[in-house]
């Protein structure tokens, strides 16, 4: 029997420029959310060494970004690592990269849904509304924050359906407001903060332990996670090079913002204040620097950041599933393109529905701070795995450059390999630390087995789904790891 090639897939509309890609990637990275929440969580692990851990985590991420950029130049594909790893390493690992990115983003959407709800409830409190329908409003309650956040998730999902260009415009407006507020308050905090600046903040060797260093690095990797969203819309940019430029611009911008935020927080807040306020960290920071109503501006920025990152999470995930469906590794529902909007509309709606379901499941952890810690740790491990495999795929694909041009070989092979090994080592060490930290399973952010169970389930489910795609769907992807050519003749016109 002669295999016939899969039919050409439906087209995504090419409507984005460089600034649109930056807006999507920056919103996905969500600097304001990472600073407002992630810094406090990380400080609980590494103490007053946030600048050091942010700089240290940036080094392997820079190597990963170089791998993404080089791979994107030779093969733009909405599937990103799914196709790149499948072609260069093995289709099984390629599918795993695509799968864990999907499930990690859905978990992130569930977490961000609660963060959004928490910011809105805090704003209601600042406005004097502390009770609603006989219920005391609590920004630390997972149930209340999730209920409010789900309403917002539904709204941003519907916006994402209408077109990625529309979403990018919305995100650009939100980002401008966020960054003006963030730069203003952090700059003011650096100048006026009561705590003296110390060079020890930049000393990674002063971090309490090796396990704290590993966990802090993975938490920081989570903060940088999202820059690659610029590459997931690389079939919708008018010039494929703009995807690479947008990803790198976003990454360098995030480094600057994280350093600014970490120094400002440590100038204004003590170590106990940093670690103790969780999802309310940015609001507390604002209260220490200004009186109302100006003190509420950082909280508004946090809410905007969470809303933008919800939308930015939905968009690349739907595109990744579009690419996988196009190769018959996922069901055909994910590659249906709306003739009206030129987007994978049905898949986008399903992503929102899945994130809503996972957000509801997160209610088993009653306190928002505990849910954040559990989610960030789980996502950090699987993101490190995905990044590492993509970097190794680049190293394998461009290995001939070591003999042809040693300078290019270092950039294309050596640096991605070192970055991959660093992330794999961190993930493995942290997983072992979780495993050996307890002797029983408990649904708690303090239980090592629980923290390990979630990423392990994400990875294991990927191999189950891969087996189904290979032997039940009989996807041609598993023969070569190659995806459907994004530039092949398409079923739908790409005109706007």
Tab-separated table of C-alpha atoms in Angstrom:
chain	number	residue	atom	x	y	z
A	1	UNK	CA	0.000	0.000	0.000
A	2	UNK	CA	1.375	3.404	-1.016
A	3	UNK	CA	1.092	6.153	1.560
A	4	UNK	CA	-0.336	9.401	0.252
A	5	UNK	CA	0.847	12.676	1.708
A	6	UNK	CA	-1.523	14.438	4.052
A	7	UNK	CA	-3.659	17.126	2.463
A	8	UNK	CA	-2.481	20.677	2.671
A	9	UNK	CA	-3.735	22.317	5.800
A	10	UNK	CA	-5.875	25.405	6.178
A	11	UNK	CA	-4.061	28.707	6.234
A	12	UNK	CA	-3.606	31.218	9.006
A	13	UNK	CA	-3.953	34.835	7.924
A	14	UNK	CA	-0.651	36.751	7.656
A	15	UNK	CA	-1.440	40.006	9.438
A	16	UNK	CA	1.295	40.665	12.023
A	17	UNK	CA	4.365	42.879	12.125
A	18	UNK	CA	7.320	43.139	14.502
A	19	UNK	CA	5.535	45.231	17.151
A	20	UNK	CA	2.582	42.842	17.138
A	21	UNK	CA	4.933	39.934	17.814
A	22	UNK	CA	6.597	41.827	20.657
A	23	UNK	CA	3.193	42.632	22.164
A	24	UNK	CA	2.106	38.985	22.067
A	25	UNK	CA	5.395	37.673	23.476
A	26	UNK	CA	5.629	40.362	26.166
A	27	UNK	CA	2.031	39.741	27.215
A	28	UNK	CA	2.689	36.013	27.358
A	29	UNK	CA	5.771	36.577	29.509
A	30	UNK	CA	3.696	38.921	31.682
A	31	UNK	CA	6.479	40.901	33.342
A	32	UNK	CA	4.113	42.747	35.671
A	33	UNK	CA	2.555	39.498	36.915
A	34	UNK	CA	5.996	37.900	37.295
A	35	UNK	CA	7.272	40.898	39.259
A	36	UNK	CA	4.138	41.298	41.347
A	37	UNK	CA	3.805	37.626	42.256
A	38	UNK	CA	6.817	35.670	41.019
A	39	UNK	CA	9.377	37.804	42.848
A	40	UNK	CA	7.705	37.200	46.194
A	41	UNK	CA	7.496	33.452	45.586
A	42	UNK	CA	11.140	33.339	44.492
A	43	UNK	CA	12.283	35.453	47.442
A	44	UNK	CA	10.744	32.844	49.727
A	45	UNK	CA	13.294	30.409	48.288
A	46	UNK	CA	16.466	32.459	47.628
A	47	UNK	CA	16.021	35.352	50.064
A	48	UNK	CA	17.445	38.748	49.104
A	49	UNK	CA	19.207	37.486	45.985
A	50	UNK	CA	16.551	38.129	43.371
A	51	UNK	CA	18.854	40.090	40.999
A	52	UNK	CA	21.407	37.255	41.118
A	53	UNK	CA	18.892	34.526	40.338
A	54	UNK	CA	17.290	36.539	37.527
A	55	UNK	CA	20.671	37.146	35.890
A	56	UNK	CA	21.747	33.527	36.330
A	57	UNK	CA	18.520	32.167	34.842
A	58	UNK	CA	18.843	34.511	31.874
A	59	UNK	CA	22.028	32.799	30.644
A	60	UNK	CA	20.524	29.418	29.646
A	61	UNK	CA	17.352	31.140	28.417
A	62	UNK	CA	19.494	33.277	26.097
A	63	UNK	CA	20.984	30.088	24.638
A	64	UNK	CA	17.464	28.689	24.205
A	65	UNK	CA	16.338	31.880	22.465
A	66	UNK	CA	19.232	31.597	20.035
A	67	UNK	CA	18.149	28.046	19.206
A	68	UNK	CA	14.552	29.155	18.610
A	69	UNK	CA	15.705	32.019	16.407
A	70	UNK	CA	17.982	29.905	14.225
A	71	UNK	CA	15.423	27.108	13.843
A	72	UNK	CA	12.717	29.620	12.961
A	73	UNK	CA	14.870	31.023	10.147
A	74	UNK	CA	15.109	27.646	8.413
A	75	UNK	CA	11.621	26.362	9.259
A	76	UNK	CA	8.856	28.729	10.410
A	77	UNK	CA	6.106	26.565	11.886
A	78	UNK	CA	3.352	27.246	14.399
A	79	UNK	CA	4.273	23.940	16.051
A	80	UNK	CA	7.742	25.225	16.942
A	81	UNK	CA	9.583	22.649	19.059
A	82	UNK	CA	7.049	19.978	18.194
A	83	UNK	CA	8.298	19.932	14.598
A	84	UNK	CA	11.884	20.955	15.233
A	85	UNK	CA	12.516	18.277	17.873
A	86	UNK	CA	10.577	15.661	15.941
A	87	UNK	CA	12.736	16.177	12.840
A	88	UNK	CA	16.125	16.451	14.572
A	89	UNK	CA	15.789	14.013	17.500
A	90	UNK	CA	12.764	11.702	17.420
A	91	UNK	CA	9.031	12.153	16.747
A	92	UNK	CA	8.249	10.818	20.229
A	93	UNK	CA	10.227	13.576	21.924
A	94	UNK	CA	8.900	16.089	19.415
A	95	UNK	CA	5.325	15.169	20.269
A	96	UNK	CA	6.222	15.361	23.966
A	97	UNK	CA	7.489	18.936	23.522
A	98	UNK	CA	4.264	19.952	21.838
A	99	UNK	CA	2.159	18.159	24.432
A	100	UNK	CA	3.850	19.515	27.568
A	101	UNK	CA	3.717	23.042	26.164
A	102	UNK	CA	-0.031	22.632	25.747
A	103	UNK	CA	-0.721	21.198	29.198
A	104	UNK	CA	1.710	23.618	30.881
A	105	UNK	CA	-0.009	26.581	29.254
A	106	UNK	CA	-3.436	25.312	30.268
A	107	UNK	CA	-2.134	25.009	33.855
A	108	UNK	CA	-0.709	28.524	33.539
A	109	UNK	CA	-4.056	29.824	32.295
A	110	UNK	CA	-5.763	28.271	35.318
A	111	UNK	CA	-3.219	29.915	37.632
A	112	UNK	CA	-3.487	33.280	35.863
A	113	UNK	CA	-7.276	33.072	36.010
A	114	UNK	CA	-7.034	33.040	39.801
A	115	UNK	CA	-4.417	35.825	39.791
A	116	UNK	CA	-6.713	37.988	37.675
A	117	UNK	CA	-9.600	37.370	40.043
A	118	UNK	CA	-7.387	38.183	43.033
A	119	UNK	CA	-6.333	41.522	41.502
A	120	UNK	CA	-9.946	42.449	40.773
A	121	UNK	CA	-11.078	41.555	44.299
A	122	UNK	CA	-8.192	43.578	45.735
A	123	UNK	CA	-9.259	46.533	43.594
A	124	UNK	CA	-12.811	46.141	44.844
A	125	UNK	CA	-11.463	46.250	48.394
A	126	UNK	CA	-9.480	49.415	47.655
A	127	UNK	CA	-12.741	50.946	46.375
A	128	UNK	CA	-14.488	50.078	49.658
A	129	UNK	CA	-16.365	46.988	48.450
A	130	UNK	CA	-15.610	44.232	50.957
A	131	UNK	CA	-18.848	42.221	50.791
A	132	UNK	CA	-20.918	41.070	47.836
A	133	UNK	CA	-24.201	39.142	48.041
A	134	UNK	CA	-23.560	38.522	51.726
A	135	UNK	CA	-20.084	37.110	51.085
A	136	UNK	CA	-16.883	38.542	52.532
A	137	UNK	CA	-14.549	39.175	49.602
A	138	UNK	CA	-11.146	37.537	50.121
A	139	UNK	CA	-8.376	38.043	47.500
A	140	UNK	CA	-6.544	35.054	48.992
A	141	UNK	CA	-9.413	32.618	48.444
A	142	UNK	CA	-8.867	30.286	45.488
A	143	UNK	CA	-12.629	29.771	45.103
A	144	UNK	CA	-13.498	33.467	44.899
A	145	UNK	CA	-10.549	34.473	42.735
A	146	UNK	CA	-11.154	31.594	40.334
A	147	UNK	CA	-14.853	32.421	39.956
A	148	UNK	CA	-14.107	36.048	39.077
A	149	UNK	CA	-11.161	35.120	36.860
A	150	UNK	CA	-13.189	32.638	34.819
A	151	UNK	CA	-15.486	35.462	33.721
A	152	UNK	CA	-12.449	37.356	32.426
A	153	UNK	CA	-11.038	34.221	30.767
A	154	UNK	CA	-14.264	33.768	28.803
A	155	UNK	CA	-14.111	37.381	27.615
A	156	UNK	CA	-10.475	37.275	26.456
A	157	UNK	CA	-11.008	33.918	24.731
A	158	UNK	CA	-13.825	35.417	22.694
A	159	UNK	CA	-11.559	38.344	21.780
A	160	UNK	CA	-8.805	35.936	20.663
A	161	UNK	CA	-11.304	34.182	18.398
A	162	UNK	CA	-11.921	37.324	16.356
A	163	UNK	CA	-8.315	37.543	15.226
A	164	UNK	CA	-4.743	37.624	16.468
A	165	UNK	CA	-4.345	41.160	15.105
A	166	UNK	CA	-7.218	42.370	17.279
A	167	UNK	CA	-5.691	40.634	20.285
A	168	UNK	CA	-2.266	42.151	19.583
A	169	UNK	CA	-3.730	45.656	19.489
A	170	UNK	CA	-5.467	45.116	22.820
A	171	UNK	CA	-2.282	43.730	24.354
A	172	UNK	CA	-0.236	46.675	23.092
A	173	UNK	CA	-2.515	49.120	24.886
A	174	UNK	CA	-2.418	47.114	28.098
A	175	UNK	CA	1.380	46.796	27.928
A	176	UNK	CA	1.932	50.537	27.537
A	177	UNK	CA	-0.076	51.231	30.689
A	178	UNK	CA	1.604	48.406	32.632
A	179	UNK	CA	5.129	49.457	31.772
A	180	UNK	CA	4.551	53.147	32.504
A	181	UNK	CA	3.239	52.247	35.976
A	182	UNK	CA	5.918	49.606	36.552
A	183	UNK	CA	8.796	51.863	35.525
A	184	UNK	CA	7.424	54.773	37.535
A	185	UNK	CA	6.890	52.896	40.805
A	186	UNK	CA	10.035	50.765	40.560
A	187	UNK	CA	12.172	53.785	39.700
A	188	UNK	CA	10.699	55.703	42.621
A	189	UNK	CA	11.224	52.710	44.911
A	190	UNK	CA	14.893	52.406	43.947
A	191	UNK	CA	15.485	56.084	44.740
A	192	UNK	CA	13.495	56.326	47.990
A	193	UNK	CA	13.483	52.791	49.438
A	194	UNK	CA	14.509	52.562	53.130
A	195	UNK	CA	16.716	49.467	52.730
A	196	UNK	CA	20.309	50.011	51.633
A	197	UNK	CA	21.468	48.675	48.296
A	198	UNK	CA	23.879	45.747	48.596
A	199	UNK	CA	26.135	44.058	46.044
A	200	UNK	CA	25.418	40.771	47.848
A	201	UNK	CA	22.030	40.808	46.113
A	202	UNK	CA	23.954	39.881	42.936
A	203	UNK	CA	25.958	37.057	44.568
A	204	UNK	CA	24.518	33.631	43.656
A	205	UNK	CA	26.987	31.909	46.007
A	206	UNK	CA	25.208	33.513	48.974
A	207	UNK	CA	21.967	31.643	48.221
A	208	UNK	CA	21.237	29.361	51.215
A	209	UNK	CA	21.562	25.913	49.567
A	210	UNK	CA	21.932	24.027	46.302
A	211	UNK	CA	18.269	23.018	46.364
A	212	UNK	CA	17.257	26.661	46.926
A	213	UNK	CA	19.457	27.651	43.984
A	214	UNK	CA	17.871	24.984	41.738
A	215	UNK	CA	14.329	25.853	42.736
A	216	UNK	CA	15.018	29.565	42.425
A	217	UNK	CA	16.436	29.090	38.940
A	218	UNK	CA	13.413	27.116	37.774
A	219	UNK	CA	11.070	29.710	39.273
A	220	UNK	CA	13.018	32.351	37.344
A	221	UNK	CA	12.831	30.277	34.160
A	222	UNK	CA	9.075	30.299	34.686
A	223	UNK	CA	9.195	34.106	34.852
A	224	UNK	CA	10.989	34.252	31.475
A	225	UNK	CA	8.683	31.630	29.966
A	226	UNK	CA	6.555	33.046	27.184
A	227	UNK	CA	9.081	34.866	24.992
A	228	UNK	CA	8.669	32.038	22.454
A	229	UNK	CA	5.028	33.058	21.925
A	230	UNK	CA	6.461	35.292	19.185
A	231	UNK	CA	7.454	32.121	17.319
A	232	UNK	CA	4.070	30.420	17.668
A	233	UNK	CA	2.550	33.087	15.418
A	234	UNK	CA	5.402	32.879	12.907
A	235	UNK	CA	2.970	31.703	10.213
A	236	UNK	CA	0.924	34.866	10.772
A	237	UNK	CA	3.741	37.430	10.522
A	238	UNK	CA	4.332	39.069	7.191
A	239	UNK	CA	8.115	38.598	7.497
A	240	UNK	CA	9.235	35.376	9.303
A	241	UNK	CA	12.362	37.180	10.541
A	242	UNK	CA	10.115	39.406	12.648
A	243	UNK	CA	9.227	36.419	14.832
A	244	UNK	CA	12.889	35.956	15.802
A	245	UNK	CA	13.398	39.675	16.342
A	246	UNK	CA	10.281	39.934	18.491
A	247	UNK	CA	11.308	36.974	20.662
A	248	UNK	CA	14.803	38.323	21.329
A	249	UNK	CA	13.605	41.897	21.924
A	250	UNK	CA	11.060	40.603	24.418
A	251	UNK	CA	13.611	38.493	26.269
A	252	UNK	CA	16.110	41.330	26.721
A	253	UNK	CA	13.301	43.667	27.795
A	254	UNK	CA	12.147	41.135	30.396
A	255	UNK	CA	15.662	40.914	31.843
A	256	UNK	CA	15.759	44.671	32.299
A	257	UNK	CA	12.320	44.774	33.908
A	258	UNK	CA	13.054	41.852	36.247
A	259	UNK	CA	16.298	43.427	37.426
A	260	UNK	CA	14.580	46.777	37.918
A	261	UNK	CA	11.704	45.152	39.803
A	262	UNK	CA	13.863	42.925	41.990
A	263	UNK	CA	16.135	45.808	43.053
A	264	UNK	CA	13.141	48.062	43.719
A	265	UNK	CA	11.339	45.415	45.776
A	266	UNK	CA	14.432	44.750	47.884
A	267	UNK	CA	14.983	48.489	48.428
A	268	UNK	CA	11.401	48.967	49.637
A	269	UNK	CA	10.453	45.663	51.306
A	270	UNK	CA	12.176	43.465	53.854
A	271	UNK	CA	12.787	39.781	53.174
A	272	UNK	CA	9.820	38.843	55.335
A	273	UNK	CA	7.545	41.303	53.555
A	274	UNK	CA	8.726	40.054	50.168
A	275	UNK	CA	8.056	36.399	50.894
A	276	UNK	CA	4.939	36.885	52.969
A	277	UNK	CA	2.528	38.709	50.683
A	278	UNK	CA	2.247	36.288	47.747
A	279	UNK	CA	-0.403	37.370	45.264
A	280	UNK	CA	-0.791	40.692	47.126
A	281	UNK	CA	2.916	41.587	46.808
A	282	UNK	CA	2.593	44.302	44.181
A	283	UNK	CA	-0.359	45.918	45.968
A	284	UNK	CA	1.640	46.008	49.209
A	285	UNK	CA	4.613	47.499	47.324
A	286	UNK	CA	2.339	50.253	45.974
A	287	UNK	CA	0.912	50.995	49.420
A	288	UNK	CA	4.424	51.459	50.809
A	289	UNK	CA	5.278	54.039	48.153
A	290	UNK	CA	2.096	56.072	47.737
A	291	UNK	CA	-1.314	56.791	49.193
A	292	UNK	CA	-4.617	56.086	47.495
A	293	UNK	CA	-5.642	56.437	44.749
A	294	UNK	CA	-2.097	56.389	43.304
A	295	UNK	CA	-1.239	53.297	45.347
A	296	UNK	CA	-3.856	51.349	43.396
A	297	UNK	CA	-2.081	51.891	40.064
A	298	UNK	CA	0.314	48.911	40.457
A	299	UNK	CA	-2.706	46.745	41.231
A	300	UNK	CA	-4.452	47.956	38.080
A	301	UNK	CA	-1.262	47.190	36.132
A	302	UNK	CA	-1.205	43.686	37.629
A	303	UNK	CA	-4.801	43.135	36.580
A	304	UNK	CA	-4.054	44.341	33.037
A	305	UNK	CA	-0.981	42.106	32.897
A	306	UNK	CA	-2.974	39.071	34.015
A	307	UNK	CA	-5.709	39.780	31.469
A	308	UNK	CA	-3.154	40.195	28.678
A	309	UNK	CA	-1.299	37.018	29.647
A	310	UNK	CA	-4.569	35.080	29.677
A	311	UNK	CA	-5.165	36.103	26.104
A	312	UNK	CA	-1.530	35.591	25.145
A	313	UNK	CA	-1.698	32.093	26.641
A	314	UNK	CA	-4.770	31.150	24.636
A	315	UNK	CA	-3.345	32.351	21.303
A	316	UNK	CA	-0.041	30.362	21.076
A	317	UNK	CA	-1.621	27.232	22.541
A	318	UNK	CA	-4.344	27.228	19.911
A	319	UNK	CA	-1.659	27.707	17.211
A	320	UNK	CA	0.453	24.856	18.568
A	321	UNK	CA	-2.555	22.529	18.572
A	322	UNK	CA	-3.421	23.776	15.081
A	323	UNK	CA	0.009	22.614	13.854
A	324	UNK	CA	-0.301	19.235	15.600
A	325	UNK	CA	-3.802	18.689	14.246
A	326	UNK	CA	-2.569	19.584	10.768
A	327	UNK	CA	-0.221	16.604	11.092
A	328	UNK	CA	-2.991	14.332	12.442
A	329	UNK	CA	-1.295	13.919	15.833
A	330	UNK	CA	-4.342	15.623	17.359
A	331	UNK	CA	-7.964	15.507	16.234
A	332	UNK	CA	-9.202	17.532	13.243
A	333	UNK	CA	-11.204	19.893	15.444
A	334	UNK	CA	-8.029	21.817	16.324
A	335	UNK	CA	-7.166	22.688	12.709
A	336	UNK	CA	-10.542	24.084	11.706
A	337	UNK	CA	-10.014	27.680	10.593
A	338	UNK	CA	-12.845	30.180	10.705
A	339	UNK	CA	-13.631	31.492	7.250
A	340	UNK	CA	-14.753	34.752	8.853
A	341	UNK	CA	-11.803	35.474	11.148
A	342	UNK	CA	-8.976	33.404	9.613
A	343	UNK	CA	-8.173	31.938	13.058
A	344	UNK	CA	-8.490	28.472	14.636
A	345	UNK	CA	-11.666	29.723	16.319
A	346	UNK	CA	-13.087	26.432	17.569
A	347	UNK	CA	-9.735	25.314	18.946
A	348	UNK	CA	-9.357	28.664	20.722
A	349	UNK	CA	-12.749	28.225	22.391
A	350	UNK	CA	-11.832	24.690	23.457
A	351	UNK	CA	-8.573	25.918	25.001
A	352	UNK	CA	-10.561	28.409	27.055
A	353	UNK	CA	-12.947	25.652	28.129
A	354	UNK	CA	-10.088	23.339	29.157
A	355	UNK	CA	-8.411	26.112	31.143
A	356	UNK	CA	-11.706	26.799	32.898
A	357	UNK	CA	-12.012	23.124	33.835
A	358	UNK	CA	-8.446	22.999	35.200
A	359	UNK	CA	-9.039	26.221	37.132
A	360	UNK	CA	-12.049	24.548	38.750
A	361	UNK	CA	-9.916	21.489	39.626
A	362	UNK	CA	-7.421	23.803	41.349
A	363	UNK	CA	-10.092	24.478	43.986
A	364	UNK	CA	-8.766	21.445	45.887
A	365	UNK	CA	-6.046	23.873	47.089
A	366	UNK	CA	-8.038	26.429	49.107
A	367	UNK	CA	-5.404	29.154	49.422
A	368	UNK	CA	-4.265	31.091	46.378
A	369	UNK	CA	-0.635	31.312	47.521
A	370	UNK	CA	-0.379	27.513	47.793
A	371	UNK	CA	-1.939	27.038	44.360
A	372	UNK	CA	0.522	29.501	42.842
A	373	UNK	CA	3.516	27.685	44.350
A	374	UNK	CA	2.299	24.271	43.184
A	375	UNK	CA	1.551	25.500	39.649
A	376	UNK	CA	4.775	27.437	39.202
A	377	UNK	CA	6.926	24.505	40.342
A	378	UNK	CA	5.127	22.050	38.053
A	379	UNK	CA	5.218	24.323	35.022
A	380	UNK	CA	8.859	25.262	35.682
A	381	UNK	CA	9.987	21.625	35.408
A	382	UNK	CA	8.122	20.841	32.177
A	383	UNK	CA	9.095	24.162	30.581
A	384	UNK	CA	12.744	23.411	31.367
A	385	UNK	CA	12.319	20.022	29.662
A	386	UNK	CA	10.683	21.566	26.596
A	387	UNK	CA	13.317	24.290	26.264
A	388	UNK	CA	16.144	21.784	26.702
A	389	UNK	CA	14.856	19.407	24.019
A	390	UNK	CA	14.356	22.277	21.570
A	391	UNK	CA	17.917	23.503	22.175
A	392	UNK	CA	19.292	19.991	21.657
A	393	UNK	CA	17.325	19.766	18.405
A	394	UNK	CA	19.055	22.948	17.218
A	395	UNK	CA	22.467	21.576	18.219
A	396	UNK	CA	21.874	18.362	16.275
A	397	UNK	CA	20.448	20.131	13.240
A	398	UNK	CA	23.315	22.608	12.903
A	399	UNK	CA	26.177	20.410	14.120
A	400	UNK	CA	27.956	20.654	10.746
A	401	UNK	CA	28.701	24.310	11.539
A	402	UNK	CA	31.318	23.148	14.054
A	403	UNK	CA	33.492	22.150	11.087
A	404	UNK	CA	32.403	24.845	8.652
A	405	UNK	CA	32.538	27.958	10.865
A	406	UNK	CA	33.628	27.555	14.486
A	407	UNK	CA	32.147	30.914	15.540
A	408	UNK	CA	28.736	30.008	14.188
A	409	UNK	CA	29.201	26.515	15.602
A	410	UNK	CA	29.616	27.904	19.116
A	411	UNK	CA	26.453	29.971	18.785
A	412	UNK	CA	24.376	27.306	17.062
A	413	UNK	CA	25.630	24.132	18.756
A	414	UNK	CA	27.735	24.684	21.879
A	415	UNK	CA	25.665	27.370	23.628
A	416	UNK	CA	22.291	25.636	23.059
A	417	UNK	CA	23.793	22.351	24.277
A	418	UNK	CA	25.154	23.932	27.452
A	419	UNK	CA	21.811	25.663	28.051
A	420	UNK	CA	19.940	22.387	27.572
A	421	UNK	CA	22.215	20.488	29.941
A	422	UNK	CA	21.848	23.219	32.565
A	423	UNK	CA	18.047	23.107	32.430
A	424	UNK	CA	17.904	19.295	32.395
A	425	UNK	CA	20.265	19.195	35.370
A	426	UNK	CA	18.179	21.745	37.278
A	427	UNK	CA	14.920	19.937	36.562
A	428	UNK	CA	16.360	16.564	37.511
A	429	UNK	CA	17.920	17.859	40.712
A	430	UNK	CA	14.736	19.600	41.780
A	431	UNK	CA	12.636	16.505	41.006
A	432	UNK	CA	14.977	14.410	43.154
A	433	UNK	CA	14.783	16.986	45.947
A	434	UNK	CA	10.981	16.821	45.861
A	435	UNK	CA	11.048	13.017	45.906
A	436	UNK	CA	13.382	12.765	48.888
A	437	UNK	CA	11.760	15.563	50.896
A	438	UNK	CA	8.857	13.467	52.229
A	439	UNK	CA	7.595	9.898	52.593
A	440	UNK	CA	3.887	10.394	51.825
A	441	UNK	CA	1.571	12.117	49.346
A	442	UNK	CA	-0.535	15.076	50.429
A	443	UNK	CA	-2.378	17.731	48.392
A	444	UNK	CA	-0.258	20.603	49.634
A	445	UNK	CA	2.245	23.033	48.141
A	446	UNK	CA	4.655	21.936	50.898
A	447	UNK	CA	4.514	18.247	49.927
A	448	UNK	CA	7.356	17.184	47.631
A	449	UNK	CA	5.529	14.192	46.185
A	450	UNK	CA	2.572	16.380	45.237
A	451	UNK	CA	4.890	18.927	43.604
A	452	UNK	CA	6.536	16.089	41.651
A	453	UNK	CA	3.292	14.310	40.755
A	454	UNK	CA	1.915	17.149	38.644
A	455	UNK	CA	4.850	17.489	36.163
A	456	UNK	CA	5.244	13.690	36.113
A	457	UNK	CA	1.576	13.341	35.111
A	458	UNK	CA	2.032	15.988	32.389
A	459	UNK	CA	4.985	14.097	30.906
A	460	UNK	CA	3.445	10.619	31.235
A	461	UNK	CA	0.203	11.735	29.600
A	462	UNK	CA	2.294	12.997	26.669
A	463	UNK	CA	3.635	9.515	25.938
A	464	UNK	CA	0.107	8.064	26.162
A	465	UNK	CA	-1.195	10.687	23.723
A	466	UNK	CA	1.783	10.042	21.418
A	467	UNK	CA	1.019	6.316	21.349
A	468	UNK	CA	-2.595	7.080	20.434
A	469	UNK	CA	-1.497	9.434	17.637
A	470	UNK	CA	0.959	6.900	16.223
A	471	UNK	CA	-1.068	3.707	16.326
A	472	UNK	CA	-4.695	4.870	16.331
A	473	UNK	CA	-4.590	8.089	14.310
A	474	UNK	CA	-1.687	6.655	12.247
A	475	UNK	CA	-0.171	10.103	11.908
A	476	UNK	CA	2.536	10.352	9.205
A	477	UNK	CA	4.422	12.636	11.606
A	478	UNK	CA	5.833	9.595	13.419
A	479	UNK	CA	7.624	8.397	10.281
A	480	UNK	CA	9.921	11.394	9.954
A	481	UNK	CA	9.033	13.968	12.585
A	482	UNK	CA	8.298	16.434	9.811
A	483	UNK	CA	5.268	18.687	9.975
A	484	UNK	CA	3.021	19.844	7.192
A	485	UNK	CA	4.783	22.518	5.175
A	486	UNK	CA	3.438	25.879	6.283
A	487	UNK	CA	4.054	27.272	2.804
A	488	UNK	CA	2.289	24.464	0.941
A	489	UNK	CA	-0.821	25.256	-1.131
A	490	UNK	CA	-3.648	25.993	1.283
A	491	UNK	CA	-7.344	25.269	1.357
A	492	UNK	CA	-8.311	28.769	2.410
A	493	UNK	CA	-7.185	32.078	1.024
A	494	UNK	CA	-4.856	34.083	3.200
A	495	UNK	CA	-6.027	37.462	2.100
A	496	UNK	CA	-7.296	39.735	4.834
